[in-house]
């Protein structure tokens, strides 16, 4: 038990940085405000969190988050210093348990009065965690096998309207999509098991289409059924999807929680597609929350196989460089050996079309991803088939180092896409 | 299915407020950016979220959260307007499922590019939710019966140091506490099932003390064992606590997730003590997150019996008025009839002593709470017994409308507390 888990934070504080860092370490381990008799030197040595490093950054004259009034000793113009701080904890404190790790590295410390900003930037776990958890069962390779896509990205889409279609209407849309050559389809995160489109009826209708297409053509399109729900319902729905021949289930991670996801991983016979709805709560403020680098490690270890990362020039507030950092981190091994490093497939989506392909590939450097387009497929002048073809052509061109405009000369679907989507 | 769920938000946006509100409603229901053929009028009528009301508030010239660059049409000095907006959804969209409700009312909308601030203020659920979930099994009345405290608050404490004690050392501390007349003891949120103090060994050691004391005196002190963990481990630990005669289990809510908590509620034979570690993530920024009013409704419906609300003049960053709003909302019925309105016991803690009793009672107006003190008990000149007595005396005086100073003249433990803790 000599290994320690580590966590890195961005902090902002009017207190001396060393003092503030010690408060974090104390509050999140054996420290108390008044030292108690039972808090022996031996106990502290064995259990106290340690401040491993401090890198001072810039400073500001206004607190970024509201604070209680400061003591008079701070004077009338306190300076709020920023720093990157690394803490470590002995694994003996929480054991290899993700829910309890969370209470340690992202618990009460967000509320500490000493801070006007605190963001969890990264986590380094120990081999005990790698042993205690299963990680992704399918990851990149397993997803490729099931989807029958040996190279290039999985070209995907999301059923729209997000919510309101009947099972039959969903299946009718799926019929057009599989006929158009798509690799991957997913439910929206708003579409789970609502009374107007129950999961089992949707599975029946959709899998009939997918299975028939697979029997006819040999290509089984991967459909991520949104089974997000309570613990037992998720398991029932998973079993239903698998018995109908489905090859993927989707869970909204912030809704099911880490234990819900780890439980799903225990029995899941298919890849788990992780949606990050609610992620803005962690990411929108620069002064409180998690980085995606820290966030996604927890879910990968718990067993997710695909994770949403938004897309370049998306319809949300996230900047492009942040999207690429997120995608790269999904593909970066967390551990040396087990679970293939827990590497997974990033899922690009939100306002994507052939237009973002070259930039995405240039930034990511590989095609181990799911590339989901809505309008980029549906609004293509050549219909779904034209849309899907344009995306494959864009990726083929890009991987071969050919400019889209050049490739488009002999590939009309791509030419149409450029014409339709270039603003 | 005529009822609609409702959610109220604080928003900040440079777009016309009505437009921004319609974007929220569209993104979180059947809307798409380009209207699709399948998005019929009938579908929209049945499934689209509705903007129920808009109350414009103040405005600012700087965005409170970072945004993408605005289109040139906004000019060089855009105004960021603030408003309170109420949206509603048909229950048909998500059904009475808390995880899917969360994806609807607190999902992708936090990331929408139209907003420089977005906070979920409140949620109104429908009777279908009251029927689908169990709510608190014990609540205020059930907790009082099990703890043998018919009136006044449960006087409690938290085992400290938070982490690092052995099971035997924990039990030794419990022995002193029960001898001192305490009603309630809890594990720290950092102390769950770490290898240095496994849950089962701690239950064995602690319950021996508590059971012996109960046999001798008739008073069974309630101990909230922190069983936070993965789904199956939680159940195993719950069963172990109950079979040893324990009367309470604790879960760190943000660690176990709503489905984890609802699963625990299914089988729990004792009250569930809910810890909110990580709450700062939701609360610290005024510009992103949840209000406690919205947050706690989800957990109450899922089945929590006690919920932490911080305390007056606490060691964290939360202001006193916010603490009181939180405590009152825990005691306010969510529904007319079922589950006794899901009312629960608020848990006050953090730097509490006899000194905050009068203000707490004046603000809350009742004693249906757990009042946890650390130093307020341990650092009392009369030891644990003196500390616990001082707290009971403070509450007795306050409820009778007698000033602490007056009551202290004939109650030495209270006199000592005033002397020790009045700054």
PDB file of C-alpha atoms in Angstrom, chain B residues 89-278:
ATOM      1  CA  UNK B  89     -42.354  19.577 -20.428  1.00  0.00           C
ATOM      2  CA  UNK B  90     -44.980  16.898 -20.906  1.00  0.00           C
ATOM      3  CA  UNK B  91     -44.281  13.897 -18.703  1.00  0.00           C
ATOM      4  CA  UNK B  92     -44.719  11.844 -21.877  1.00  0.00           C
ATOM      5  CA  UNK B  93     -41.208  12.869 -22.923  1.00  0.00           C
ATOM      6  CA  UNK B  94     -39.232  11.206 -20.166  1.00  0.00           C
ATOM      7  CA  UNK B  95     -41.727   9.337 -18.012  1.00  0.00           C
ATOM      8  CA  UNK B  96     -41.398   9.426 -14.237  1.00  0.00           C
ATOM      9  CA  UNK B  97     -37.658   8.622 -14.207  1.00  0.00           C
ATOM     10  CA  UNK B  98     -35.278  10.781 -12.172  1.00  0.00           C
ATOM     11  CA  UNK B  99     -32.146   9.976 -14.213  1.00  0.00           C
ATOM     12  CA  UNK B 100     -33.952  10.926 -17.396  1.00  0.00           C
ATOM     13  CA  UNK B 101     -35.557  13.956 -15.789  1.00  0.00           C
ATOM     14  CA  UNK B 102     -32.013  15.091 -14.995  1.00  0.00           C
ATOM     15  CA  UNK B 103     -30.939  14.792 -18.641  1.00  0.00           C
ATOM     16  CA  UNK B 104     -33.965  16.907 -19.545  1.00  0.00           C
ATOM     17  CA  UNK B 105     -33.826  19.718 -16.976  1.00  0.00           C
ATOM     18  CA  UNK B 106     -30.064  19.762 -16.349  1.00  0.00           C
ATOM     19  CA  UNK B 107     -28.476  18.269 -19.460  1.00  0.00           C
ATOM     20  CA  UNK B 108     -26.972  19.816 -22.546  1.00  0.00           C
ATOM     21  CA  UNK B 109     -28.574  23.177 -21.859  1.00  0.00           C
ATOM     22  CA  UNK B 110     -25.697  24.166 -19.553  1.00  0.00           C
ATOM     23  CA  UNK B 111     -23.455  24.185 -22.633  1.00  0.00           C
ATOM     24  CA  UNK B 112     -25.657  26.170 -25.007  1.00  0.00           C
ATOM     25  CA  UNK B 113     -23.726  28.903 -26.775  1.00  0.00           C
ATOM     26  CA  UNK B 114     -26.544  31.425 -26.251  1.00  0.00           C
ATOM     27  CA  UNK B 115     -25.909  31.692 -22.503  1.00  0.00           C
ATOM     28  CA  UNK B 116     -23.306  33.405 -20.367  1.00  0.00           C
ATOM     29  CA  UNK B 117     -25.021  32.087 -17.240  1.00  0.00           C
ATOM     30  CA  UNK B 118     -27.598  29.382 -16.461  1.00  0.00           C
ATOM     31  CA  UNK B 119     -28.667  28.079 -13.085  1.00  0.00           C
ATOM     32  CA  UNK B 120     -31.443  25.621 -12.272  1.00  0.00           C
ATOM     33  CA  UNK B 121     -33.485  27.255  -9.485  1.00  0.00           C
ATOM     34  CA  UNK B 122     -36.425  24.940  -8.904  1.00  0.00           C
ATOM     35  CA  UNK B 123     -38.290  21.899 -10.217  1.00  0.00           C
ATOM     36  CA  UNK B 124     -41.989  21.033  -9.929  1.00  0.00           C
ATOM     37  CA  UNK B 125     -42.668  17.350 -10.466  1.00  0.00           C
ATOM     38  CA  UNK B 126     -45.959  15.647 -11.220  1.00  0.00           C
ATOM     39  CA  UNK B 127     -47.939  13.061  -9.281  1.00  0.00           C
ATOM     40  CA  UNK B 128     -46.534  10.347 -11.579  1.00  0.00           C
ATOM     41  CA  UNK B 129     -43.138  10.955  -9.961  1.00  0.00           C
ATOM     42  CA  UNK B 130     -44.658  10.715  -6.484  1.00  0.00           C
ATOM     43  CA  UNK B 131     -46.138   7.366  -7.481  1.00  0.00           C
ATOM     44  CA  UNK B 132     -43.026   6.023  -9.187  1.00  0.00           C
ATOM     45  CA  UNK B 133     -40.648   6.773  -6.309  1.00  0.00           C
ATOM     46  CA  UNK B 134     -40.741   5.901  -2.660  1.00  0.00           C
ATOM     47  CA  UNK B 135     -39.530   9.065  -1.005  1.00  0.00           C
ATOM     48  CA  UNK B 136     -38.002   8.935   2.494  1.00  0.00           C
ATOM     49  CA  UNK B 137     -39.003   5.791   4.385  1.00  0.00           C
ATOM     50  CA  UNK B 138     -38.360   7.287   7.802  1.00  0.00           C
ATOM     51  CA  UNK B 139     -38.121  11.052   7.477  1.00  0.00           C
ATOM     52  CA  UNK B 140     -38.466  13.127  10.624  1.00  0.00           C
ATOM     53  CA  UNK B 141     -40.891  10.955  12.584  1.00  0.00           C
ATOM     54  CA  UNK B 142     -39.226   7.634  11.793  1.00  0.00           C
ATOM     55  CA  UNK B 143     -35.814   8.978  12.702  1.00  0.00           C
ATOM     56  CA  UNK B 144     -37.129  10.251  16.049  1.00  0.00           C
ATOM     57  CA  UNK B 145     -38.610   6.840  16.878  1.00  0.00           C
ATOM     58  CA  UNK B 146     -35.411   4.947  16.050  1.00  0.00           C
ATOM     59  CA  UNK B 147     -33.176   7.407  17.872  1.00  0.00           C
ATOM     60  CA  UNK B 148     -35.515   7.612  20.865  1.00  0.00           C
ATOM     61  CA  UNK B 149     -35.589  11.400  20.706  1.00  0.00           C
ATOM     62  CA  UNK B 150     -39.211  12.558  20.914  1.00  0.00           C
ATOM     63  CA  UNK B 151     -38.542  16.249  21.023  1.00  0.00           C
ATOM     64  CA  UNK B 152     -35.721  18.680  20.422  1.00  0.00           C
ATOM     65  CA  UNK B 153     -33.008  18.147  17.865  1.00  0.00           C
ATOM     66  CA  UNK B 154     -30.868  15.038  17.655  1.00  0.00           C
ATOM     67  CA  UNK B 155     -27.556  16.121  19.154  1.00  0.00           C
ATOM     68  CA  UNK B 156     -24.823  14.591  17.035  1.00  0.00           C
ATOM     69  CA  UNK B 157     -21.178  14.495  16.134  1.00  0.00           C
ATOM     70  CA  UNK B 158     -18.805  13.246  13.463  1.00  0.00           C
ATOM     71  CA  UNK B 159     -15.968  10.859  14.208  1.00  0.00           C
ATOM     72  CA  UNK B 160     -12.683  12.771  13.919  1.00  0.00           C
ATOM     73  CA  UNK B 161      -9.972  12.564  12.723  1.00  0.00           C
ATOM     74  CA  UNK B 162     -12.006  12.044   9.569  1.00  0.00           C
ATOM     75  CA  UNK B 163      -9.879   9.197   8.429  1.00  0.00           C
ATOM     76  CA  UNK B 164      -7.093   7.126   9.928  1.00  0.00           C
ATOM     77  CA  UNK B 165      -8.610   5.639  13.084  1.00  0.00           C
ATOM     78  CA  UNK B 166      -8.763   1.871  13.434  1.00  0.00           C
ATOM     79  CA  UNK B 167     -12.093   0.164  14.142  1.00  0.00           C
ATOM     80  CA  UNK B 168     -11.047  -0.228  17.777  1.00  0.00           C
ATOM     81  CA  UNK B 169     -10.070   3.428  18.094  1.00  0.00           C
ATOM     82  CA  UNK B 170     -13.387   4.431  16.511  1.00  0.00           C
ATOM     83  CA  UNK B 171     -15.263   2.236  18.979  1.00  0.00           C
ATOM     84  CA  UNK B 172     -13.317   3.724  21.890  1.00  0.00           C
ATOM     85  CA  UNK B 173     -14.423   7.174  20.782  1.00  0.00           C
ATOM     86  CA  UNK B 174     -18.002   5.963  20.388  1.00  0.00           C
ATOM     87  CA  UNK B 175     -17.853   4.588  23.934  1.00  0.00           C
ATOM     88  CA  UNK B 176     -17.029   8.045  25.279  1.00  0.00           C
ATOM     89  CA  UNK B 177     -19.707   9.659  23.138  1.00  0.00           C
ATOM     90  CA  UNK B 178     -22.545   7.352  24.154  1.00  0.00           C
ATOM     91  CA  UNK B 179     -21.490   7.664  27.788  1.00  0.00           C
ATOM     92  CA  UNK B 180     -21.679  11.430  27.276  1.00  0.00           C
ATOM     93  CA  UNK B 181     -25.334  11.203  26.297  1.00  0.00           C
ATOM     94  CA  UNK B 182     -25.142  11.843  22.547  1.00  0.00           C
ATOM     95  CA  UNK B 183     -28.056  10.933  20.209  1.00  0.00           C
ATOM     96  CA  UNK B 184     -26.352  10.600  16.863  1.00  0.00           C
ATOM     97  CA  UNK B 185     -22.862   9.816  15.519  1.00  0.00           C
ATOM     98  CA  UNK B 186     -21.702   9.641  11.950  1.00  0.00           C
ATOM     99  CA  UNK B 187     -18.691   8.560   9.956  1.00  0.00           C
ATOM    100  CA  UNK B 188     -16.910  11.231   8.016  1.00  0.00           C
ATOM    101  CA  UNK B 189     -17.522  11.218   4.255  1.00  0.00           C
ATOM    102  CA  UNK B 190     -13.835  10.310   3.841  1.00  0.00           C
ATOM    103  CA  UNK B 191     -14.253   7.186   5.966  1.00  0.00           C
ATOM    104  CA  UNK B 192     -16.090   4.427   4.138  1.00  0.00           C
ATOM    105  CA  UNK B 193     -14.387   1.084   3.617  1.00  0.00           C
ATOM    106  CA  UNK B 194     -10.707   1.929   3.364  1.00  0.00           C
ATOM    107  CA  UNK B 195      -8.323  -0.948   4.092  1.00  0.00           C
ATOM    108  CA  UNK B 196      -7.206   0.612   7.385  1.00  0.00           C
ATOM    109  CA  UNK B 197     -10.760   0.646   8.762  1.00  0.00           C
ATOM    110  CA  UNK B 198     -12.975  -1.815   6.888  1.00  0.00           C
ATOM    111  CA  UNK B 199     -16.691  -1.216   7.232  1.00  0.00           C
ATOM    112  CA  UNK B 200     -17.484  -4.648   8.656  1.00  0.00           C
ATOM    113  CA  UNK B 201     -14.787  -4.439  11.329  1.00  0.00           C
ATOM    114  CA  UNK B 202     -15.969  -0.954  12.245  1.00  0.00           C
ATOM    115  CA  UNK B 203     -19.584  -2.092  12.471  1.00  0.00           C
ATOM    116  CA  UNK B 204     -18.554  -4.981  14.738  1.00  0.00           C
ATOM    117  CA  UNK B 205     -16.557  -2.759  17.061  1.00  0.00           C
ATOM    118  CA  UNK B 206     -18.959   0.186  17.145  1.00  0.00           C
ATOM    119  CA  UNK B 207     -22.213  -1.766  17.415  1.00  0.00           C
ATOM    120  CA  UNK B 208     -20.871  -3.765  20.334  1.00  0.00           C
ATOM    121  CA  UNK B 209     -20.509  -0.498  22.228  1.00  0.00           C
ATOM    122  CA  UNK B 210     -23.854   0.881  21.085  1.00  0.00           C
ATOM    123  CA  UNK B 211     -25.777  -2.341  21.710  1.00  0.00           C
ATOM    124  CA  UNK B 212     -24.275  -2.764  25.188  1.00  0.00           C
ATOM    125  CA  UNK B 213     -25.179   0.811  26.042  1.00  0.00           C
ATOM    126  CA  UNK B 214     -28.703   0.282  24.703  1.00  0.00           C
ATOM    127  CA  UNK B 215     -29.178  -2.866  26.781  1.00  0.00           C
ATOM    128  CA  UNK B 216     -27.966  -1.116  29.883  1.00  0.00           C
ATOM    129  CA  UNK B 217     -29.783   2.198  29.474  1.00  0.00           C
ATOM    130  CA  UNK B 218     -32.567   1.658  26.933  1.00  0.00           C
ATOM    131  CA  UNK B 219     -31.076   4.346  24.700  1.00  0.00           C
ATOM    132  CA  UNK B 220     -29.789   3.181  21.322  1.00  0.00           C
ATOM    133  CA  UNK B 221     -27.593   5.849  19.825  1.00  0.00           C
ATOM    134  CA  UNK B 222     -28.034   6.235  16.067  1.00  0.00           C
ATOM    135  CA  UNK B 223     -24.770   5.729  14.156  1.00  0.00           C
ATOM    136  CA  UNK B 224     -24.708   6.594  10.452  1.00  0.00           C
ATOM    137  CA  UNK B 225     -22.242   4.140   8.923  1.00  0.00           C
ATOM    138  CA  UNK B 226     -20.802   5.437   5.663  1.00  0.00           C
ATOM    139  CA  UNK B 227     -21.625   2.654   3.203  1.00  0.00           C
ATOM    140  CA  UNK B 228     -20.894   4.757   0.086  1.00  0.00           C
ATOM    141  CA  UNK B 229     -19.577   2.371  -2.562  1.00  0.00           C
ATOM    142  CA  UNK B 230     -20.473   0.430  -5.679  1.00  0.00           C
ATOM    143  CA  UNK B 231     -24.041  -0.928  -5.962  1.00  0.00           C
ATOM    144  CA  UNK B 232     -23.533  -4.467  -4.648  1.00  0.00           C
ATOM    145  CA  UNK B 233     -21.029  -3.436  -1.988  1.00  0.00           C
ATOM    146  CA  UNK B 234     -23.507  -0.876  -0.639  1.00  0.00           C
ATOM    147  CA  UNK B 235     -26.169  -3.533  -0.289  1.00  0.00           C
ATOM    148  CA  UNK B 236     -23.770  -5.934   1.418  1.00  0.00           C
ATOM    149  CA  UNK B 237     -22.704  -3.200   3.792  1.00  0.00           C
ATOM    150  CA  UNK B 238     -26.265  -2.116   4.497  1.00  0.00           C
ATOM    151  CA  UNK B 239     -27.205  -5.683   5.342  1.00  0.00           C
ATOM    152  CA  UNK B 240     -24.211  -5.981   7.621  1.00  0.00           C
ATOM    153  CA  UNK B 241     -25.117  -2.782   9.481  1.00  0.00           C
ATOM    154  CA  UNK B 242     -28.719  -3.868   9.948  1.00  0.00           C
ATOM    155  CA  UNK B 243     -27.857  -7.392  11.051  1.00  0.00           C
ATOM    156  CA  UNK B 244     -25.543  -5.909  13.691  1.00  0.00           C
ATOM    157  CA  UNK B 245     -28.432  -3.819  15.027  1.00  0.00           C
ATOM    158  CA  UNK B 246     -27.407  -0.533  13.392  1.00  0.00           C
ATOM    159  CA  UNK B 247     -30.125   2.041  12.821  1.00  0.00           C
ATOM    160  CA  UNK B 248     -28.742   4.296  10.076  1.00  0.00           C
ATOM    161  CA  UNK B 249     -26.613   4.202   6.928  1.00  0.00           C
ATOM    162  CA  UNK B 250     -24.928   7.114   5.217  1.00  0.00           C
ATOM    163  CA  UNK B 251     -24.366   7.669   1.507  1.00  0.00           C
ATOM    164  CA  UNK B 252     -22.433  10.425  -0.225  1.00  0.00           C
ATOM    165  CA  UNK B 253     -25.071  11.397  -2.739  1.00  0.00           C
ATOM    166  CA  UNK B 254     -22.920  12.811  -5.529  1.00  0.00           C
ATOM    167  CA  UNK B 255     -20.784   9.672  -5.336  1.00  0.00           C
ATOM    168  CA  UNK B 256     -23.578   7.107  -5.534  1.00  0.00           C
ATOM    169  CA  UNK B 257     -25.810   8.957  -7.998  1.00  0.00           C
ATOM    170  CA  UNK B 258     -29.595   9.089  -8.071  1.00  0.00           C
ATOM    171  CA  UNK B 259     -30.013   5.462  -9.239  1.00  0.00           C
ATOM    172  CA  UNK B 260     -27.579   4.288  -6.548  1.00  0.00           C
ATOM    173  CA  UNK B 261     -29.594   6.092  -3.911  1.00  0.00           C
ATOM    174  CA  UNK B 262     -32.964   4.871  -5.235  1.00  0.00           C
ATOM    175  CA  UNK B 263     -31.599   1.320  -5.246  1.00  0.00           C
ATOM    176  CA  UNK B 264     -30.474   1.690  -1.629  1.00  0.00           C
ATOM    177  CA  UNK B 265     -33.929   3.002  -0.757  1.00  0.00           C
ATOM    178  CA  UNK B 266     -35.505  -0.153  -2.209  1.00  0.00           C
ATOM    179  CA  UNK B 267     -34.010  -2.393   0.429  1.00  0.00           C
ATOM    180  CA  UNK B 268     -32.910  -0.098   3.235  1.00  0.00           C
ATOM    181  CA  UNK B 269     -34.370  -1.079   6.588  1.00  0.00           C
ATOM    182  CA  UNK B 270     -33.000   2.038   8.309  1.00  0.00           C
ATOM    183  CA  UNK B 271     -32.911   5.796   7.596  1.00  0.00           C
ATOM    184  CA  UNK B 272     -30.549   6.980   4.876  1.00  0.00           C
ATOM    185  CA  UNK B 273     -28.282   9.829   5.923  1.00  0.00           C
ATOM    186  CA  UNK B 274     -27.373  11.875   2.858  1.00  0.00           C
ATOM    187  CA  UNK B 275     -24.043  13.676   2.635  1.00  0.00           C
ATOM    188  CA  UNK B 276     -23.650  16.353  -0.005  1.00  0.00           C
ATOM    189  CA  UNK B 277     -19.837  16.320  -0.462  1.00  0.00           C
ATOM    190  CA  UNK B 278     -19.127  17.897  -3.828  1.00  0.00           C
TER     191      UNK B 278
END
